[in-house]
Amino acid sequence: MKKLLLAIIGLFCMLSCTETKKDKSQKPMGAMAHSVGKINEVSVVIDNELWKGSLGDTIRKYFGAEVPGLPQEEPLFSMRQMPVAAFSGLARKNRTFLWINKGKNNNFTLLKNKYATPQVGAVFSGTENEIIAFIKENHETIVSKFKHIETREKQARIKKSLEKIPQLKEKLGITVAIPTAYRIATEEDKFFWIRKDIPHGSMNLMIYELPLGIVSKDSNTIGSIIKMRDSIGSIKIPASETGTGKFITEEAYAPYLYETTLNNRFTFETKGTWEIKDRFMAGPFVNYVIEDIPNNRLMVLEGFVFAPSVYKRDNMFELEAIIKTIKFE
C-alpha cells in the first residue's frame, strides 16, 4: 500500500514538472513587437518591374493622390517600395503596407496586426489587371484604414508629452490633448488661440463656441462656414502676426466640405486655404464645426499653418490628430 502511494505521488510530481516546463516554453500574451515607421509612410511590397509599370502607376495614383486643402501638391502617403524578397525582419514591422502577389489566386485581404501591433496591411493577389481592379474598387477603404491607424499613432505620441490647459475645461467644458510645445497666445471667455513655433513659421489652433444655427445644414453650408470663420479670424488673429490685412478664407477656390463625427457628435469638416487680404500670404486650414446639442451650441476647432515655402502635410496631420482628441465633459 505504501509503495502504491509513493508511486502515485511520484506520478503527480512528474506531471507537475512537465506542465511547468510547458508553461515556460509558451510565449506570453501581448508579446508581439510594436510597429515602426514614420507617420504617413506606407511600405509597398512589389517587384521592381511591376512598380515601374501600369500597376505601379495605379498605386501611385490612389495612394499618392494630392492631399486636399494644401497650397502645394503633397501626397496622401509617402511610399517606400521594396521587392518581395526584402519584406522580412524589421521591414515587416511597418504600421501600414501594400503587398502585391502577382500570378496567384485572385484575392484582396486586409490584415490586422499580422507582424506587429498596431498594423494594417492590404494584400492583393492575381493577374496584373485583376490587382489593378481590386485597387480601384477598394482604395477608399484602405486609405481610410491607413489614415485611422496613423491618426491613432500620432495621438499616442502626442499623449507622451501633454500641456495641461485646465481653462479649456473651465471655460468651454472640453478637454483636448495638446503637446507641451504649444502655448496659449490668446485666452478669452469663449475663445482660445494656441500656437507652436516651427522653423519658418507656426502651427495654430483656434477653439471657440458659437450659438446653434450659425452654420446652415443645406446647400449653403460651405458659404455659412466661410462667413463664420472669416468673421472670427479677421477679428481674433492680429495682423501684426501675419502682416497687414485680414485673416480670411482664400477667395479663388471653394474649400472641401465633409461630414463626420467627433466624440459622437455630428461635425462639418472643412479643408481649404486661408489668406491675408491684399497680401501674398496664405496657408492651409482645417475647420471642424461640432454640433453640441446637449449644450445648445456649436464648438469650433480650427488648425492652420503659416510656413512659407515648406511642405505642410505632416503639420496639418498633427493639428487634425490633436483636434480629434476632443472630449466633452
Short mmCIF file of C-alpha atoms in Angstrom, two decimals:
data_model
loop_
_atom_site.label_atom_id
_atom_site.label_comp_id
_atom_site.label_asym_id
_atom_site.label_seq_id
_atom_site.Cartn_x
_atom_site.Cartn_y
_atom_site.Cartn_z
CA MET A 1 0.00 0.00 0.00
CA LYS A 2 2.85 2.33 0.90
CA LYS A 3 4.59 1.54 -2.41
CA LEU A 4 1.39 2.32 -4.33
CA LEU A 5 1.02 5.65 -2.53
CA LEU A 6 4.64 6.57 -3.30
CA ALA A 7 4.12 5.68 -6.98
CA ILE A 8 1.05 7.92 -7.21
CA ILE A 9 2.92 10.83 -5.56
CA GLY A 10 5.83 10.31 -7.96
CA LEU A 11 3.47 10.37 -10.95
CA PHE A 12 1.94 13.67 -9.80
CA CYS A 13 5.42 15.15 -9.39
CA MET A 14 6.38 14.14 -12.93
CA LEU A 15 3.21 15.64 -14.39
CA SER A 16 3.76 18.84 -12.40
CA CYS A 17 7.34 19.19 -13.69
CA THR A 18 6.23 18.54 -17.28
CA GLU A 19 3.49 21.16 -17.00
CA THR A 20 5.94 23.68 -15.55
CA LYS A 21 8.36 23.19 -18.44
CA LYS A 22 5.50 23.53 -20.92
CA ASP A 23 4.43 26.84 -19.36
CA LYS A 24 7.95 28.23 -19.59
CA SER A 25 8.14 27.41 -23.28
CA GLN A 26 4.93 29.30 -24.10
CA LYS A 27 5.19 32.87 -25.36
CA PRO A 28 3.45 35.41 -23.14
CA MET A 29 0.31 37.04 -24.50
CA GLY A 30 0.78 40.51 -25.93
CA ALA A 31 4.47 39.93 -26.79
CA MET A 32 4.09 40.98 -30.44
CA ALA A 33 6.55 43.71 -31.43
CA HIS A 34 5.37 47.31 -31.66
CA SER A 35 5.09 48.58 -35.21
CA VAL A 36 7.53 51.17 -36.54
CA GLY A 37 7.82 53.79 -39.24
CA LYS A 38 7.31 57.45 -39.99
CA ILE A 39 3.80 58.87 -39.83
CA ASN A 40 2.03 58.54 -43.21
CA GLU A 41 4.70 56.30 -44.76
CA VAL A 42 3.46 53.12 -46.49
CA SER A 43 5.63 50.16 -47.44
CA VAL A 44 4.77 48.94 -50.95
CA VAL A 45 5.88 45.34 -51.44
CA ILE A 46 6.05 44.83 -55.18
CA ASP A 47 8.59 43.60 -57.71
CA ASN A 48 10.66 46.35 -59.29
CA GLU A 49 9.36 45.77 -62.83
CA LEU A 50 5.72 45.92 -61.72
CA TRP A 51 6.44 49.13 -59.78
CA LYS A 52 7.70 50.76 -62.97
CA GLY A 53 4.63 49.74 -65.00
CA SER A 54 0.87 50.36 -65.03
CA LEU A 55 0.33 48.60 -61.67
CA GLY A 56 2.82 50.94 -60.00
CA ASP A 57 1.12 53.89 -61.69
CA THR A 58 -2.23 52.78 -60.24
CA ILE A 59 -0.79 52.53 -56.72
CA ARG A 60 0.77 55.98 -57.01
CA LYS A 61 -2.47 57.41 -58.39
CA TYR A 62 -4.62 56.35 -55.43
CA PHE A 63 -2.17 56.26 -52.51
CA GLY A 64 -0.02 59.16 -53.66
CA ALA A 65 -3.01 61.33 -54.55
CA GLU A 66 -2.88 65.01 -53.68
CA VAL A 67 -3.91 65.94 -50.14
CA PRO A 68 -6.94 68.25 -50.36
CA GLY A 69 -6.67 71.76 -49.00
CA LEU A 70 -2.89 72.23 -49.21
CA PRO A 71 -1.44 75.16 -51.17
CA GLN A 72 1.13 72.92 -52.91
CA GLU A 73 0.88 69.33 -54.10
CA GLU A 74 1.73 66.75 -51.43
CA PRO A 75 0.83 63.02 -51.47
CA LEU A 76 -1.57 61.28 -49.08
CA PHE A 77 1.25 58.89 -48.18
CA SER A 78 4.98 58.73 -48.70
CA MET A 79 5.65 55.33 -50.28
CA ARG A 80 8.68 53.10 -49.75
CA GLN A 81 8.83 50.43 -52.44
CA MET A 82 10.65 47.13 -51.89
CA PRO A 83 10.71 43.77 -53.69
CA VAL A 84 9.04 40.79 -52.02
CA ALA A 85 12.42 39.28 -51.05
CA ALA A 86 13.22 42.37 -48.95
CA PHE A 87 9.96 42.22 -46.99
CA SER A 88 11.27 40.44 -43.91
CA GLY A 89 12.58 41.20 -40.43
CA LEU A 90 12.22 44.85 -39.44
CA ALA A 91 10.61 45.71 -42.79
CA ARG A 92 7.55 43.67 -41.77
CA LYS A 93 7.07 45.81 -38.66
CA ASN A 94 5.90 48.93 -40.54
CA ARG A 95 2.42 50.06 -39.44
CA THR A 96 0.97 50.09 -42.97
CA PHE A 97 1.85 48.10 -46.07
CA LEU A 98 0.58 47.12 -49.51
CA TRP A 99 1.66 43.65 -50.66
CA ILE A 100 1.34 42.66 -54.32
CA ASN A 101 1.37 38.93 -55.19
CA LYS A 102 1.16 38.59 -58.97
CA GLY A 103 0.18 35.27 -60.51
CA LYS A 104 -1.58 33.70 -57.53
CA ASN A 105 -5.31 33.18 -56.95
CA ASN A 106 -7.10 36.50 -57.35
CA ASN A 107 -7.90 37.86 -53.91
CA PHE A 108 -7.86 41.00 -51.76
CA THR A 109 -7.37 40.80 -47.99
CA LEU A 110 -6.96 43.32 -45.18
CA LEU A 111 -4.60 42.08 -42.46
CA LYS A 112 -4.67 43.48 -38.92
CA ASN A 113 -1.65 43.14 -36.59
CA LYS A 114 -0.12 40.38 -38.72
CA TYR A 115 3.56 41.06 -37.93
CA ALA A 116 3.38 43.88 -35.35
CA THR A 117 0.87 45.98 -33.46
CA PRO A 118 -0.80 48.26 -34.35
CA GLN A 119 -0.62 47.38 -38.04
CA VAL A 120 -2.83 47.28 -41.15
CA GLY A 121 -1.79 45.59 -44.39
CA ALA A 122 -3.57 45.25 -47.72
CA VAL A 123 -2.64 42.12 -49.69
CA PHE A 124 -3.54 41.76 -53.38
CA SER A 125 -3.22 38.56 -55.41
CA GLY A 126 -3.99 37.79 -59.05
CA THR A 127 -3.04 38.91 -62.50
CA GLU A 128 -1.89 42.46 -63.07
CA ASN A 129 -5.30 43.54 -64.39
CA GLU A 130 -7.12 41.82 -61.51
CA ILE A 131 -4.94 43.58 -58.94
CA ILE A 132 -5.50 46.94 -60.63
CA ALA A 133 -9.26 46.31 -60.46
CA PHE A 134 -9.02 45.41 -56.75
CA ILE A 135 -7.12 48.64 -56.02
CA LYS A 136 -9.63 50.80 -57.90
CA GLU A 137 -12.53 49.16 -56.08
CA ASN A 138 -11.08 49.18 -52.56
CA HIS A 139 -8.66 52.13 -52.36
CA GLU A 140 -11.05 54.36 -50.38
CA THR A 141 -11.48 51.72 -47.68
CA ILE A 142 -7.73 51.10 -47.49
CA VAL A 143 -6.88 54.82 -47.32
CA SER A 144 -9.44 55.24 -44.52
CA LYS A 145 -7.94 52.31 -42.56
CA PHE A 146 -4.41 53.65 -43.05
CA LYS A 147 -5.36 57.18 -42.01
CA HIS A 148 -7.18 55.88 -38.93
CA ILE A 149 -4.18 53.88 -37.68
CA GLU A 150 -1.81 56.77 -38.41
CA THR A 151 -4.03 59.19 -36.51
CA ARG A 152 -4.09 56.85 -33.52
CA GLU A 153 -0.31 56.52 -33.64
CA LYS A 154 0.12 60.30 -33.80
CA GLN A 155 -2.23 60.74 -30.85
CA ALA A 156 -0.29 58.13 -28.86
CA ARG A 157 2.92 60.08 -29.48
CA ILE A 158 1.21 63.35 -28.55
CA LYS A 159 -0.02 61.93 -25.25
CA LYS A 160 3.57 61.23 -24.14
CA SER A 161 4.08 64.98 -23.74
CA LEU A 162 0.92 66.89 -22.90
CA GLU A 163 0.31 70.50 -21.96
CA LYS A 164 -2.39 70.73 -19.30
CA ILE A 165 -4.79 73.54 -20.16
CA PRO A 166 -7.48 73.40 -17.46
CA GLN A 167 -9.01 76.62 -18.80
CA LEU A 168 -10.47 74.68 -21.74
CA LYS A 169 -12.48 72.58 -19.31
CA GLU A 170 -13.34 75.51 -17.05
CA LYS A 171 -14.49 77.88 -19.81
CA LEU A 172 -15.61 75.58 -22.64
CA GLY A 173 -16.33 72.26 -20.92
CA ILE A 174 -13.95 70.28 -23.13
CA THR A 175 -10.55 68.62 -22.95
CA VAL A 176 -8.09 68.40 -25.84
CA ALA A 177 -4.74 66.56 -25.84
CA ILE A 178 -2.29 69.35 -26.69
CA PRO A 179 1.52 68.77 -26.68
CA THR A 180 3.78 70.84 -24.42
CA ALA A 181 5.36 72.58 -27.41
CA TYR A 182 2.16 74.62 -27.81
CA ARG A 183 1.42 77.79 -25.83
CA ILE A 184 -1.65 79.96 -25.32
CA ALA A 185 -1.40 83.10 -27.45
CA THR A 186 -4.88 84.45 -26.66
CA GLU A 187 -7.33 83.43 -23.95
CA GLU A 188 -10.80 84.90 -23.64
CA ASP A 189 -14.03 83.71 -22.06
CA LYS A 190 -15.13 81.56 -25.03
CA PHE A 191 -12.11 81.77 -27.35
CA PHE A 192 -8.58 80.31 -27.36
CA TRP A 193 -5.72 80.78 -29.81
CA ILE A 194 -2.97 78.23 -29.18
CA ARG A 195 0.35 78.23 -31.07
CA LYS A 196 3.51 76.24 -31.71
CA ASP A 197 6.60 77.79 -33.23
CA ILE A 198 8.24 75.79 -36.01
CA PRO A 199 11.12 76.53 -38.41
CA HIS A 200 9.94 79.15 -40.93
CA GLY A 201 6.59 79.74 -39.24
CA SER A 202 3.98 78.47 -36.79
CA MET A 203 1.22 75.92 -36.20
CA ASN A 204 -2.01 77.27 -34.76
CA LEU A 205 -5.24 76.18 -33.12
CA MET A 206 -8.38 78.25 -32.64
CA ILE A 207 -11.01 76.89 -30.25
CA TYR A 208 -14.28 78.71 -29.63
CA GLU A 209 -18.03 78.29 -29.29
CA LEU A 210 -20.95 79.82 -31.16
CA PRO A 211 -24.75 79.57 -30.92
CA LEU A 212 -26.56 76.77 -32.75
CA GLY A 213 -27.89 77.83 -36.13
CA ILE A 214 -24.86 79.89 -37.19
CA VAL A 215 -23.97 77.20 -39.74
CA SER A 216 -26.81 76.12 -42.01
CA LYS A 217 -27.33 72.46 -42.93
CA ASP A 218 -28.40 72.97 -46.54
CA SER A 219 -26.97 73.89 -49.94
CA ASN A 220 -25.36 76.98 -48.41
CA THR A 221 -23.40 75.15 -45.69
CA ILE A 222 -19.98 75.95 -47.11
CA GLY A 223 -20.96 79.59 -47.53
CA SER A 224 -22.05 79.91 -43.90
CA ILE A 225 -18.86 78.21 -42.68
CA ILE A 226 -16.73 80.63 -44.71
CA LYS A 227 -18.69 83.57 -43.34
CA MET A 228 -18.32 82.26 -39.80
CA ARG A 229 -14.56 81.63 -39.92
CA ASP A 230 -13.84 84.90 -41.76
CA SER A 231 -15.72 86.94 -39.18
CA ILE A 232 -13.86 85.25 -36.31
CA GLY A 233 -10.43 85.08 -37.94
CA SER A 234 -10.36 88.67 -39.17
CA ILE A 235 -11.01 89.87 -35.61
CA LYS A 236 -9.18 87.33 -33.45
CA ILE A 237 -5.96 86.77 -35.42
CA PRO A 238 -3.98 90.02 -35.14
CA ALA A 239 -2.50 91.50 -38.30
CA SER A 240 0.82 92.04 -36.52
CA GLU A 241 1.39 88.27 -36.63
CA THR A 242 0.80 87.88 -40.35
CA GLY A 243 1.18 91.32 -41.85
CA THR A 244 -1.48 93.88 -42.67
CA GLY A 245 -4.90 92.87 -43.89
CA LYS A 246 -7.48 90.37 -42.63
CA PHE A 247 -7.17 86.65 -41.98
CA ILE A 248 -9.88 85.15 -44.24
CA THR A 249 -10.69 82.16 -46.45
CA GLU A 250 -8.86 82.26 -49.78
CA GLU A 251 -11.37 83.59 -52.30
CA ALA A 252 -10.34 81.91 -55.57
CA TYR A 253 -11.31 78.32 -54.71
CA ALA A 254 -14.11 76.86 -52.60
CA PRO A 255 -12.94 74.70 -49.65
CA TYR A 256 -13.60 70.97 -49.42
CA LEU A 257 -16.54 70.03 -47.17
CA TYR A 258 -17.07 66.66 -45.45
CA GLU A 259 -19.42 65.25 -42.83
CA THR A 260 -18.02 63.25 -39.92
CA THR A 261 -18.41 62.75 -36.15
CA LEU A 262 -16.19 63.81 -33.27
CA ASN A 263 -16.82 62.47 -29.79
CA ASN A 264 -20.17 61.09 -31.03
CA ARG A 265 -21.37 64.49 -32.28
CA PHE A 266 -22.24 65.44 -35.85
CA THR A 267 -19.44 67.53 -37.36
CA PHE A 268 -18.71 69.51 -40.52
CA GLU A 269 -15.07 69.17 -41.58
CA THR A 270 -13.79 71.88 -43.93
CA LYS A 271 -10.37 71.96 -45.59
CA GLY A 272 -9.09 74.87 -47.59
CA THR A 273 -6.64 77.74 -47.81
CA TRP A 274 -6.50 80.89 -45.72
CA GLU A 275 -5.03 84.14 -46.95
CA ILE A 276 -4.24 87.61 -45.71
CA LYS A 277 -6.37 90.03 -47.67
CA ASP A 278 -4.27 92.11 -50.12
CA ARG A 279 -1.06 90.31 -49.15
CA PHE A 280 0.87 87.44 -50.74
CA MET A 281 0.43 85.31 -47.62
CA ALA A 282 -1.53 82.07 -47.40
CA GLY A 283 -1.58 78.57 -45.96
CA PRO A 284 -3.79 75.54 -45.29
CA PHE A 285 -6.53 75.22 -42.67
CA VAL A 286 -8.84 72.52 -41.37
CA ASN A 287 -12.00 73.57 -39.58
CA TYR A 288 -14.34 71.38 -37.52
CA VAL A 289 -17.81 72.64 -36.59
CA ILE A 290 -19.20 70.28 -33.95
CA GLU A 291 -22.92 70.24 -33.20
CA ASP A 292 -23.04 70.12 -29.39
CA ILE A 293 -26.78 69.64 -28.89
CA PRO A 294 -26.60 68.84 -25.12
CA ASN A 295 -25.03 72.27 -24.51
CA ASN A 296 -27.08 74.13 -27.15
CA ARG A 297 -24.05 75.39 -29.07
CA LEU A 298 -21.55 74.84 -31.86
CA MET A 299 -17.99 74.02 -30.80
CA VAL A 300 -15.46 75.11 -33.42
CA LEU A 301 -11.87 73.88 -33.59
CA GLU A 302 -9.61 75.05 -36.39
CA GLY A 303 -5.98 74.28 -37.19
CA PHE A 304 -3.91 76.35 -39.60
CA VAL A 305 -0.26 76.57 -40.56
CA PHE A 306 1.87 79.54 -41.54
CA ALA A 307 5.11 78.22 -43.06
CA PRO A 308 6.02 79.73 -46.44
CA SER A 309 7.89 77.60 -48.99
CA VAL A 310 7.90 74.34 -46.97
CA TYR A 311 5.74 71.22 -47.06
CA LYS A 312 2.85 71.24 -44.61
CA ARG A 313 1.15 67.83 -44.86
CA ASP A 314 2.58 66.49 -41.64
CA ASN A 315 1.96 69.77 -39.78
CA MET A 316 -1.71 69.68 -40.76
CA PHE A 317 -1.95 65.99 -39.88
CA GLU A 318 -0.69 66.78 -36.37
CA LEU A 319 -3.29 69.52 -35.94
CA GLU A 320 -6.06 67.18 -37.11
CA ALA A 321 -4.88 64.47 -34.71
CA ILE A 322 -4.92 66.96 -31.82
CA ILE A 323 -8.41 68.20 -32.64
CA LYS A 324 -9.75 64.65 -32.86
CA THR A 325 -8.83 64.04 -29.20
CA ILE A 326 -11.63 66.41 -28.09
CA LYS A 327 -13.81 65.18 -25.24
CA PHE A 328 -16.93 66.90 -23.92
CA GLU A 329 -17.02 66.85 -20.14
#
